[in-house]
mmCIF file with all atom_site columns, N, CA and C in Angstrom:
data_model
loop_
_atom_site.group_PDB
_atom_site.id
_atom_site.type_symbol
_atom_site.label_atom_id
_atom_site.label_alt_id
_atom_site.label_comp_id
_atom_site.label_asym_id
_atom_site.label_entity_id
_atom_site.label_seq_id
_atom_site.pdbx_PDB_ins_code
_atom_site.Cartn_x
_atom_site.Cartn_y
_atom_site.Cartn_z
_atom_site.occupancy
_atom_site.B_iso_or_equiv
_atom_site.pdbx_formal_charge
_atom_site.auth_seq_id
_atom_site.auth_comp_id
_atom_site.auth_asym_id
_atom_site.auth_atom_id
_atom_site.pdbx_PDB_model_num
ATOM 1   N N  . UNK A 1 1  ? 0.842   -1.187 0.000  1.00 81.00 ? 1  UNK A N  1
ATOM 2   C CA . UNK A 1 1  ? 0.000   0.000  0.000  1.00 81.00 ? 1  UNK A CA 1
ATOM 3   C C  . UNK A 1 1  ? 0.880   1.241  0.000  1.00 81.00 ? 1  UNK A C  1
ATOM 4   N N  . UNK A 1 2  ? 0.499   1.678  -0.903 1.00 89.00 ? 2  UNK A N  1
ATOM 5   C CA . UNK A 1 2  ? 1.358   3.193  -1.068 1.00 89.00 ? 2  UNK A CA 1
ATOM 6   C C  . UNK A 1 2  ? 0.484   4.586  -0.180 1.00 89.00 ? 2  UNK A C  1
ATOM 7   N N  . UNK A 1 3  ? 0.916   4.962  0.837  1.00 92.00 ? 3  UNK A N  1
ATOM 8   C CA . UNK A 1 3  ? 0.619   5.547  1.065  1.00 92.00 ? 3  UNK A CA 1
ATOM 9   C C  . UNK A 1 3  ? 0.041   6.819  0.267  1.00 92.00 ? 3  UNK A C  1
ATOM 10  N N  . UNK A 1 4  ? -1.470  7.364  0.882  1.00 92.00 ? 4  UNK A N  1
ATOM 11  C CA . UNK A 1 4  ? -1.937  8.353  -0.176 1.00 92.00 ? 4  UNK A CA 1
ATOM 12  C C  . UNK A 1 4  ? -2.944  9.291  0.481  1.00 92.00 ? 4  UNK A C  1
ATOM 13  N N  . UNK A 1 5  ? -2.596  9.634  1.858  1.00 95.00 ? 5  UNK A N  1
ATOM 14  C CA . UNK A 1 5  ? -2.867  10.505 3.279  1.00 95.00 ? 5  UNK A CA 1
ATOM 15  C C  . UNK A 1 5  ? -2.029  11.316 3.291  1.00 95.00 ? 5  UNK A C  1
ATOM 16  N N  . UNK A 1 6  ? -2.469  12.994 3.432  1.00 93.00 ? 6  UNK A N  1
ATOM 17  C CA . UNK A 1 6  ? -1.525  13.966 3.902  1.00 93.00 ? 6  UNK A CA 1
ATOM 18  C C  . UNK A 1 6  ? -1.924  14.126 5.664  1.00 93.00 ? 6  UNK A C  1
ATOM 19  N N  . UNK A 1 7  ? -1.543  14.955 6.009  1.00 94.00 ? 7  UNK A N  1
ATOM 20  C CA . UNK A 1 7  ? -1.429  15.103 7.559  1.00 94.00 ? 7  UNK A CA 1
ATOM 21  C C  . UNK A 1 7  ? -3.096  16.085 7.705  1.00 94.00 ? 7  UNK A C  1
ATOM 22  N N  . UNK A 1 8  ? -3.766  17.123 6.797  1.00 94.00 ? 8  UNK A N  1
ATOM 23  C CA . UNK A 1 8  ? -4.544  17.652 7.076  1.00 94.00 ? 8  UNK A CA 1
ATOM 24  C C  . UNK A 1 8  ? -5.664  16.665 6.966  1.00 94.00 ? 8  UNK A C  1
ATOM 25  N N  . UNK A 1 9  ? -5.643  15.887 6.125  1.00 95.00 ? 9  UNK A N  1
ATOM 26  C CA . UNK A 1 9  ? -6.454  14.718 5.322  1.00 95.00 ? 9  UNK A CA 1
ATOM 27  C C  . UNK A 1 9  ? -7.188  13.760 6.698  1.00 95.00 ? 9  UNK A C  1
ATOM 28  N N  . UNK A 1 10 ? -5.610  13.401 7.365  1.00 95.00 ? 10 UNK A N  1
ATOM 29  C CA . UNK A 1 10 ? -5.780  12.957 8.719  1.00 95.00 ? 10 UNK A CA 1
ATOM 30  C C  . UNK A 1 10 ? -6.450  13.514 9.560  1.00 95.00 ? 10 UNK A C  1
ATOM 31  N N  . UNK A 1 11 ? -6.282  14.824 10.283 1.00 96.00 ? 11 UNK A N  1
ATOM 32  C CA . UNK A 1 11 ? -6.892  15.577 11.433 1.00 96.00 ? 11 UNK A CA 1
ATOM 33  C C  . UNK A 1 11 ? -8.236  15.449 10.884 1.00 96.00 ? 11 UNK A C  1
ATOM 34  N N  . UNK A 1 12 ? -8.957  15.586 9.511  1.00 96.00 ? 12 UNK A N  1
ATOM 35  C CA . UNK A 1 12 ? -10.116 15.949 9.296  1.00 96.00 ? 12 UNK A CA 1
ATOM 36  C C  . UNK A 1 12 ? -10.424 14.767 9.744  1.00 96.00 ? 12 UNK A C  1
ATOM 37  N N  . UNK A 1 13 ? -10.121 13.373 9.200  1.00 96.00 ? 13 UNK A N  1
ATOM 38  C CA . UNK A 1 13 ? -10.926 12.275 9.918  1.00 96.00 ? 13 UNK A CA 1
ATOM 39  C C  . UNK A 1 13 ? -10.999 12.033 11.477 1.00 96.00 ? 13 UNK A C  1
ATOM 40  N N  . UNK A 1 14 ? -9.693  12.475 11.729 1.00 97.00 ? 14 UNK A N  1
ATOM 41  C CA . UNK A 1 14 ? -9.873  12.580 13.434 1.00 97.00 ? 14 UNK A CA 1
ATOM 42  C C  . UNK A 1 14 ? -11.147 13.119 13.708 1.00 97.00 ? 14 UNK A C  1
ATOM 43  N N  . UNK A 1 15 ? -10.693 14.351 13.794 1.00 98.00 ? 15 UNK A N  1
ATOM 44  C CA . UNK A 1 15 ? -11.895 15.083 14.195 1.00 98.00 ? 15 UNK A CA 1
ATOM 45  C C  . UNK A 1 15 ? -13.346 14.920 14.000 1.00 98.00 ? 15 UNK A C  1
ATOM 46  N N  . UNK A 1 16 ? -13.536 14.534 12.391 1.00 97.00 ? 16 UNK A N  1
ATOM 47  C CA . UNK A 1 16 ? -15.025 13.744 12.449 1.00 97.00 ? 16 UNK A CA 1
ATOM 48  C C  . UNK A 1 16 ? -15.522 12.530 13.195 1.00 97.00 ? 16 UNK A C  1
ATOM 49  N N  . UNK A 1 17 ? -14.586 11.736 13.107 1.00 98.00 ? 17 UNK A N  1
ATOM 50  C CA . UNK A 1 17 ? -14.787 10.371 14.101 1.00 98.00 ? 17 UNK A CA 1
ATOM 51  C C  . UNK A 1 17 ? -15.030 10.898 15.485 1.00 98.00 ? 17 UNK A C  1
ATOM 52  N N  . UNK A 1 18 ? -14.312 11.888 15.754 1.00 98.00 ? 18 UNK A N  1
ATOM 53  C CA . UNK A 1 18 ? -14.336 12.384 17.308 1.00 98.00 ? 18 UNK A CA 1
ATOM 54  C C  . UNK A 1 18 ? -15.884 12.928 17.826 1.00 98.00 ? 18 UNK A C  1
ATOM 55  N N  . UNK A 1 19 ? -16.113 13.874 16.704 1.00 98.00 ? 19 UNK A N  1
ATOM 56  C CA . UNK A 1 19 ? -16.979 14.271 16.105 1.00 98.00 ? 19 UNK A CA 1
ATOM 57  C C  . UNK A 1 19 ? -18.451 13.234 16.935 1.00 98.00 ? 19 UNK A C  1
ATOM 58  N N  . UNK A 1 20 ? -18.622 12.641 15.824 1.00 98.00 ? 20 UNK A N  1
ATOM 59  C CA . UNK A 1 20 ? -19.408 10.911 15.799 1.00 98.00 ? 20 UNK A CA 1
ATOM 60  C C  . UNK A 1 20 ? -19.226 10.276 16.998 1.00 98.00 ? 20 UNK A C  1
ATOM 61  N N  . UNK A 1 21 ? -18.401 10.167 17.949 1.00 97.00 ? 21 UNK A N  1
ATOM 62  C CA . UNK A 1 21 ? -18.141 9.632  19.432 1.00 97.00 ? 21 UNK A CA 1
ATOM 63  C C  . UNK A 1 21 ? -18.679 10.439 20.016 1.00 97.00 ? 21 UNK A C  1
ATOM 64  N N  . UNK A 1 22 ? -18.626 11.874 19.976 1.00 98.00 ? 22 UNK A N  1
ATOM 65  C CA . UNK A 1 22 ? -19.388 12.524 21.045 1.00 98.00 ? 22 UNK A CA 1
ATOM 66  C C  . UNK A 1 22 ? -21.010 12.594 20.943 1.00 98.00 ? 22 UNK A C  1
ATOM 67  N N  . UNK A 1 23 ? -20.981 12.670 19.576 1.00 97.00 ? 23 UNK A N  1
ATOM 68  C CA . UNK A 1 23 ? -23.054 12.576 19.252 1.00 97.00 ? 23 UNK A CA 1
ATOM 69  C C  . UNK A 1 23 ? -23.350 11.239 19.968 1.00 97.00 ? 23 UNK A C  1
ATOM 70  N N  . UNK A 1 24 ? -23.026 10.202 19.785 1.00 97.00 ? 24 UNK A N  1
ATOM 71  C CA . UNK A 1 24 ? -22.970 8.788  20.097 1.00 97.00 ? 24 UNK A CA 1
ATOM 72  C C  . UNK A 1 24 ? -22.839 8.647  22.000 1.00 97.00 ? 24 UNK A C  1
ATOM 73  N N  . UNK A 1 25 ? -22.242 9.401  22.324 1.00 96.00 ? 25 UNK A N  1
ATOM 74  C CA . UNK A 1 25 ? -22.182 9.071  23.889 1.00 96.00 ? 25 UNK A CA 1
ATOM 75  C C  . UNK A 1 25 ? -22.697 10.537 24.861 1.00 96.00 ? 25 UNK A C  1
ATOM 76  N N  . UNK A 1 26 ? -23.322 11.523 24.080 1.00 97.00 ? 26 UNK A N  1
ATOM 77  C CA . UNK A 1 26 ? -24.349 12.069 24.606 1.00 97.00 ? 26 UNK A CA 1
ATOM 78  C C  . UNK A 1 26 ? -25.880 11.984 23.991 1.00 97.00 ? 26 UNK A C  1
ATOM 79  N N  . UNK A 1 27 ? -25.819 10.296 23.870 1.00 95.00 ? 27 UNK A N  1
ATOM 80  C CA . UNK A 1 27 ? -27.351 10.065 23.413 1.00 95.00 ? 27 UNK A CA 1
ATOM 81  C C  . UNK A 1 27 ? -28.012 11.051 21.740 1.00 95.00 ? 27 UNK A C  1
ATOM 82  N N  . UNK A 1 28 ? -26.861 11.961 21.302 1.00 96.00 ? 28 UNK A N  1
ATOM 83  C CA . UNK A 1 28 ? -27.443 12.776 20.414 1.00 96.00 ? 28 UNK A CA 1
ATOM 84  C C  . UNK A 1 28 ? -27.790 11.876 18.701 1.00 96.00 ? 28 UNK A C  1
ATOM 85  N N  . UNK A 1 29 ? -26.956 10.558 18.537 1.00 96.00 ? 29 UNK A N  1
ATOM 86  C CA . UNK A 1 29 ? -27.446 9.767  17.999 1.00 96.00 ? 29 UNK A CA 1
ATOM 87  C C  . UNK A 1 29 ? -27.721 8.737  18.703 1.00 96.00 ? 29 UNK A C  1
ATOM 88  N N  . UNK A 1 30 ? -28.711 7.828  17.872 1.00 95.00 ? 30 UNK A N  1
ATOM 89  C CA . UNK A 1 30 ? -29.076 6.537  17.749 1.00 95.00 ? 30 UNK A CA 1
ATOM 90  C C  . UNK A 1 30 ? -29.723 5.820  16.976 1.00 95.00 ? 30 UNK A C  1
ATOM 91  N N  . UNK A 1 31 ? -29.265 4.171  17.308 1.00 96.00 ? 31 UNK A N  1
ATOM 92  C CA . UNK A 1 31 ? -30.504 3.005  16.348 1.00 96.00 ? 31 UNK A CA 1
ATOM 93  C C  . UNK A 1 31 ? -29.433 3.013  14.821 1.00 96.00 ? 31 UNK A C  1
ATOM 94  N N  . UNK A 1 32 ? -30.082 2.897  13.941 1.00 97.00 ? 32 UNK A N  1
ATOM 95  C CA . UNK A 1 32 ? -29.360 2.655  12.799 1.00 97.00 ? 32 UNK A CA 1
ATOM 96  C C  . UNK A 1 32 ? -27.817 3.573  12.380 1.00 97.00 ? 32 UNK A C  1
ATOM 97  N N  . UNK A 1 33 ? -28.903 4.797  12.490 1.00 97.00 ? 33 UNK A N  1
ATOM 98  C CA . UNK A 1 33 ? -27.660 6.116  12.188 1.00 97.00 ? 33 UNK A CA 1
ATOM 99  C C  . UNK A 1 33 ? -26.616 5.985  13.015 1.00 97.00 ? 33 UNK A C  1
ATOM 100 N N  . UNK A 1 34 ? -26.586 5.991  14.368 1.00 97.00 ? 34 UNK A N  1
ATOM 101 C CA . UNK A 1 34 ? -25.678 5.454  14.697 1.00 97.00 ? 34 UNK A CA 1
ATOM 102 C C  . UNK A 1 34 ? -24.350 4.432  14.807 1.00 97.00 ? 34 UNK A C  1
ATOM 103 N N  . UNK A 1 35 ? -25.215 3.293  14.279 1.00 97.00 ? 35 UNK A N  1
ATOM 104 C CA . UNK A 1 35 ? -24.005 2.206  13.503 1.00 97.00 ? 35 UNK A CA 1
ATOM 105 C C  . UNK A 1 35 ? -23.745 2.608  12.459 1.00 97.00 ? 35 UNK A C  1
ATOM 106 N N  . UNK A 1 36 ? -24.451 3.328  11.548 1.00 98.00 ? 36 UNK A N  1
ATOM 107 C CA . UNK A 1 36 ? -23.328 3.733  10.341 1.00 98.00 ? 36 UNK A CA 1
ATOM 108 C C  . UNK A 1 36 ? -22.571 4.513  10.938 1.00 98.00 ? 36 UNK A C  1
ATOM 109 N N  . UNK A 1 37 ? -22.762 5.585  11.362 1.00 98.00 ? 37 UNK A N  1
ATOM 110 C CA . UNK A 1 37 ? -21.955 6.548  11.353 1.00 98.00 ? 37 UNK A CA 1
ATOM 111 C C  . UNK A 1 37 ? -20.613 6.146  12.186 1.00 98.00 ? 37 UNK A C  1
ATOM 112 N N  . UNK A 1 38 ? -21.122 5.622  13.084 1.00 97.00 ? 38 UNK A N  1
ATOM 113 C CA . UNK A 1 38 ? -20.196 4.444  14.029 1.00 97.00 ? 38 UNK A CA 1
ATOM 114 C C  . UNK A 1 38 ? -18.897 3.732  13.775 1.00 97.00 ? 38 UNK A C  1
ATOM 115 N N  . UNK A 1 39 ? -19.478 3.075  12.241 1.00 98.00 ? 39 UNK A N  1
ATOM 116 C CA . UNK A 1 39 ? -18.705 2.197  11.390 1.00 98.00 ? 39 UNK A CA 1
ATOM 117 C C  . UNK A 1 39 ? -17.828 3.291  10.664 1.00 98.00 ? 39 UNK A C  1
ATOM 118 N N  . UNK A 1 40 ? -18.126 4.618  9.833  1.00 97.00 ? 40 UNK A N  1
ATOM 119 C CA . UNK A 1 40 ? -17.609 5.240  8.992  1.00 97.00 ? 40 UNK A CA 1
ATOM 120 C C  . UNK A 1 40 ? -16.299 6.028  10.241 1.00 97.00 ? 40 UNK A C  1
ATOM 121 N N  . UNK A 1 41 ? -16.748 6.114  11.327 1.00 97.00 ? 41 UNK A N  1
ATOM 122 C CA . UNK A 1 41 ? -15.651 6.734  12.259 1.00 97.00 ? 41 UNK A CA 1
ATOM 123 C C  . UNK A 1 41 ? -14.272 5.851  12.451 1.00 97.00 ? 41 UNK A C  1
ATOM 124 N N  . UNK A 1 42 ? -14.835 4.507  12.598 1.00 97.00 ? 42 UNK A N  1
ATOM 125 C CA . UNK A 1 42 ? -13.833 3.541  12.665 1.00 97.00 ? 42 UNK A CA 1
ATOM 126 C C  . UNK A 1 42 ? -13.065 2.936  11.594 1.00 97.00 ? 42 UNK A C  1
ATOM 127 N N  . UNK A 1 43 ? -13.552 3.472  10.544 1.00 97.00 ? 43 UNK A N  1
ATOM 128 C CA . UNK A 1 43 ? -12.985 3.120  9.187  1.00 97.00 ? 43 UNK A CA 1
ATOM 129 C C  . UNK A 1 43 ? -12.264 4.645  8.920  1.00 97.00 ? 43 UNK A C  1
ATOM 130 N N  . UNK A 1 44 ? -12.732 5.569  9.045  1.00 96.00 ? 44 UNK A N  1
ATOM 131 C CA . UNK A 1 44 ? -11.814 7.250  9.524  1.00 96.00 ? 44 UNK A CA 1
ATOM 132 C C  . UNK A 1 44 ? -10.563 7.123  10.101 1.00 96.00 ? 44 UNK A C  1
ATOM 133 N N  . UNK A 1 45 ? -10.684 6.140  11.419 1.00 97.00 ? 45 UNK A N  1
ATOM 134 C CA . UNK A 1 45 ? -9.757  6.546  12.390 1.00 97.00 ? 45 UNK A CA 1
ATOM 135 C C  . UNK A 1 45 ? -8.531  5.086  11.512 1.00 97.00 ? 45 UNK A C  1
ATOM 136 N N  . UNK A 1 46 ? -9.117  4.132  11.153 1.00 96.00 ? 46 UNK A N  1
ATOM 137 C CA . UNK A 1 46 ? -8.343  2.809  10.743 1.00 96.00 ? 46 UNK A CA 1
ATOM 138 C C  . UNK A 1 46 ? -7.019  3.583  9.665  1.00 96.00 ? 46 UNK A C  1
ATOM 139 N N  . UNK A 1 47 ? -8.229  4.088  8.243  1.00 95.00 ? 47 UNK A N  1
ATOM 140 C CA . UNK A 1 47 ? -7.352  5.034  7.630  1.00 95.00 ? 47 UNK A CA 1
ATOM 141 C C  . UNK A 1 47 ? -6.615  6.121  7.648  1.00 95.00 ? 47 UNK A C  1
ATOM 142 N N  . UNK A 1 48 ? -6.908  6.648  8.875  1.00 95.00 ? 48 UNK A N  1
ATOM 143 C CA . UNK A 1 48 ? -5.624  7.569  9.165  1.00 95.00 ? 48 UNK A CA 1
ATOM 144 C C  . UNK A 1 48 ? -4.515  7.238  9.829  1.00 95.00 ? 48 UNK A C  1
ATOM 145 N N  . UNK A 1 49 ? -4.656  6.145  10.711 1.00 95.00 ? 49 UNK A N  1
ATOM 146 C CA . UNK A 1 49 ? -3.190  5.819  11.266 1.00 95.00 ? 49 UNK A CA 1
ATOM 147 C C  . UNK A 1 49 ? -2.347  5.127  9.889  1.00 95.00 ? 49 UNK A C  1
ATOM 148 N N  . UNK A 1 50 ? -3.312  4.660  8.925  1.00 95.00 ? 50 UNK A N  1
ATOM 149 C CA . UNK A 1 50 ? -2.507  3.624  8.118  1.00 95.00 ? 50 UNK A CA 1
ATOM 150 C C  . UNK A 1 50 ? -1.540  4.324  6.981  1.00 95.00 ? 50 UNK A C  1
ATOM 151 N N  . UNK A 1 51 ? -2.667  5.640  7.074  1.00 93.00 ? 51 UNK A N  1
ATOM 152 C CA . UNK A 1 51 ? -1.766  6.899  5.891  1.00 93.00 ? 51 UNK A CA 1
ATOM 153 C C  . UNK A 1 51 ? -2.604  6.461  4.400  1.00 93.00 ? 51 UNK A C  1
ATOM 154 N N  . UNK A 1 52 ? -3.355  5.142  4.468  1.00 94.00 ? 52 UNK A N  1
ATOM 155 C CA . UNK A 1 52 ? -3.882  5.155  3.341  1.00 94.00 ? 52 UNK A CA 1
ATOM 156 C C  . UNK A 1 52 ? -5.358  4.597  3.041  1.00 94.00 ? 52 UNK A C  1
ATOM 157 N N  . UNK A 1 53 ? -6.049  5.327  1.740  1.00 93.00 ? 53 UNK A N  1
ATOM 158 C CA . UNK A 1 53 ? -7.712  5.234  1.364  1.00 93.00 ? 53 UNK A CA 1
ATOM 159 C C  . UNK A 1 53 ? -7.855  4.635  0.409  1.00 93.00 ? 53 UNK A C  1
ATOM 160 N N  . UNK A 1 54 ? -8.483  3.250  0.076  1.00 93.00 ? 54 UNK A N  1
ATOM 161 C CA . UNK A 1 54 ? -8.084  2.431  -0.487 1.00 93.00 ? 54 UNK A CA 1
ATOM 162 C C  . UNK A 1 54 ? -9.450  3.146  -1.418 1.00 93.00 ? 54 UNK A C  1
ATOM 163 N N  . UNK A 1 55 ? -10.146 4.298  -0.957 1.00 93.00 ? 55 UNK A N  1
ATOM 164 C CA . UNK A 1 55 ? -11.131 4.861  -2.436 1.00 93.00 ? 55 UNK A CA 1
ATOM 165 C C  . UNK A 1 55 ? -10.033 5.932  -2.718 1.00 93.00 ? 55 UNK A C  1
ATOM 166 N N  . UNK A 1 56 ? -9.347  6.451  -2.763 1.00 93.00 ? 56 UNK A N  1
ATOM 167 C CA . UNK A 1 56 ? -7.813  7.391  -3.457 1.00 93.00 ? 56 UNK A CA 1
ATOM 168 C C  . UNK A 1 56 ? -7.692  6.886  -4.177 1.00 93.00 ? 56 UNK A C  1
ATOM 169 N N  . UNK A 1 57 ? -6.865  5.300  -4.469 1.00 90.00 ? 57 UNK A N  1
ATOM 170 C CA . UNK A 1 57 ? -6.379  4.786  -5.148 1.00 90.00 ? 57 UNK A CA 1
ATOM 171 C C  . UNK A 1 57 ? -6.590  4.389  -6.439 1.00 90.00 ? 57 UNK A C  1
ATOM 172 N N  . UNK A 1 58 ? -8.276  4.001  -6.484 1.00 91.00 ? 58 UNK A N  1
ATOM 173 C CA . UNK A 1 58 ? -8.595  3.707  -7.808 1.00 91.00 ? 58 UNK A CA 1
ATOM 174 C C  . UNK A 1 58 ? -8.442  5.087  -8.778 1.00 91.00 ? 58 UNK A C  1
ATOM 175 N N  . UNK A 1 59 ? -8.825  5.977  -8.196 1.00 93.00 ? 59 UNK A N  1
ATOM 176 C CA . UNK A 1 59 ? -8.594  7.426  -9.316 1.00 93.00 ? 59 UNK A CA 1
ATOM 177 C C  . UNK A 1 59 ? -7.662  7.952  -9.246 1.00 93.00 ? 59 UNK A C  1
ATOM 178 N N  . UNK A 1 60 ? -6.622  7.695  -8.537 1.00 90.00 ? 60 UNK A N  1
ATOM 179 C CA . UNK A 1 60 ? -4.835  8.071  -8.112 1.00 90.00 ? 60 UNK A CA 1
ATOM 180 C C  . UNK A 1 60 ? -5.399  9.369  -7.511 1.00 90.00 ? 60 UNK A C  1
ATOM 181 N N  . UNK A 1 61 ? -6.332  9.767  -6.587 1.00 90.00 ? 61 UNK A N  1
ATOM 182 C CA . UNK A 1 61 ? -6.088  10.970 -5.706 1.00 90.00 ? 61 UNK A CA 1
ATOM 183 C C  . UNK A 1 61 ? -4.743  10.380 -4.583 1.00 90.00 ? 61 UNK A C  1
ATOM 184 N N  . UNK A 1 62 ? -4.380  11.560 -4.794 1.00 92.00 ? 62 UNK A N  1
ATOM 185 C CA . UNK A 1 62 ? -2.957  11.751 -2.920 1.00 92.00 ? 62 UNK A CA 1
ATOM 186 C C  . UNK A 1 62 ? -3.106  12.995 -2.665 1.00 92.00 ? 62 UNK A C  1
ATOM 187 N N  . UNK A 1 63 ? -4.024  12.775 -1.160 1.00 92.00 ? 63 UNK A N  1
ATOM 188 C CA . UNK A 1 63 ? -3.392  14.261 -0.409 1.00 92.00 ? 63 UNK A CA 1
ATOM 189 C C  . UNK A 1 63 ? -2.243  14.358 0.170  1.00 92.00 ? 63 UNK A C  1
ATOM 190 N N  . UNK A 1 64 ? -1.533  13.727 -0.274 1.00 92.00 ? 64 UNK A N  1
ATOM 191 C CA . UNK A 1 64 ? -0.008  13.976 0.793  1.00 92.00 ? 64 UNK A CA 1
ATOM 192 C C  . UNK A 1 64 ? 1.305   14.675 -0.336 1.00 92.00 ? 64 UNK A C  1
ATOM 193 N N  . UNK A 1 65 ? 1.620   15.609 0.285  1.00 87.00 ? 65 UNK A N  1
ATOM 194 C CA . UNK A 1 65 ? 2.582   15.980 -0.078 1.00 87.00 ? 65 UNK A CA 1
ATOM 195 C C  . UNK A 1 65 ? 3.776   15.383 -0.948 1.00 87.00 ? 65 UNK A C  1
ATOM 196 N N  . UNK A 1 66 ? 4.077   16.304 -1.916 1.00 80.00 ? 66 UNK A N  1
ATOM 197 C CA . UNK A 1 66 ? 5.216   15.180 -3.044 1.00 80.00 ? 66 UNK A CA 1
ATOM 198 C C  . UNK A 1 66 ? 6.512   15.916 -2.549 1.00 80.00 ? 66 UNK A C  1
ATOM 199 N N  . UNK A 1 67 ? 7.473   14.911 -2.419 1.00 72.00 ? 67 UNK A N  1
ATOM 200 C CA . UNK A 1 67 ? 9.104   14.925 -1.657 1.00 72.00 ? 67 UNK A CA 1
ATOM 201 C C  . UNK A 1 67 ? 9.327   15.395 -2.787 1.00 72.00 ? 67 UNK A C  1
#
């Protein structure tokens, strides 16, 4: 996997997942919406430690910076 995450790319998923944890544990979601959104946080947070979005790849987007 070629990495294809820049660092701002990252914080944004942070922050939305974070985002989604707090609706989620002040009752502000629930029931279905909740497991999606649930799932899309944990698939946020998976792809940002990994540096890479395996939907980037098919159209060659990279937010990350070129050396």
């Amino acid at each position: 996997m070629k990495k294809n995450m820049g660092s701002t790319d990252k914080i944004i998923r942070i922050a939305i997942a974070i985002l989604i944890a707090i609706l989620y544990f002040t009752n502000s979601i629930s029931g279905t919406l909740a497991l999606v959104l649930g799932a899309f946080a944990v698939i946020f947070i998976i792809t940002s430690f990994i540096s890479f979005c395996p939907l980037y790849a098919p159209f060659g987007i990279s937010t990350r910076k070129k050396i």
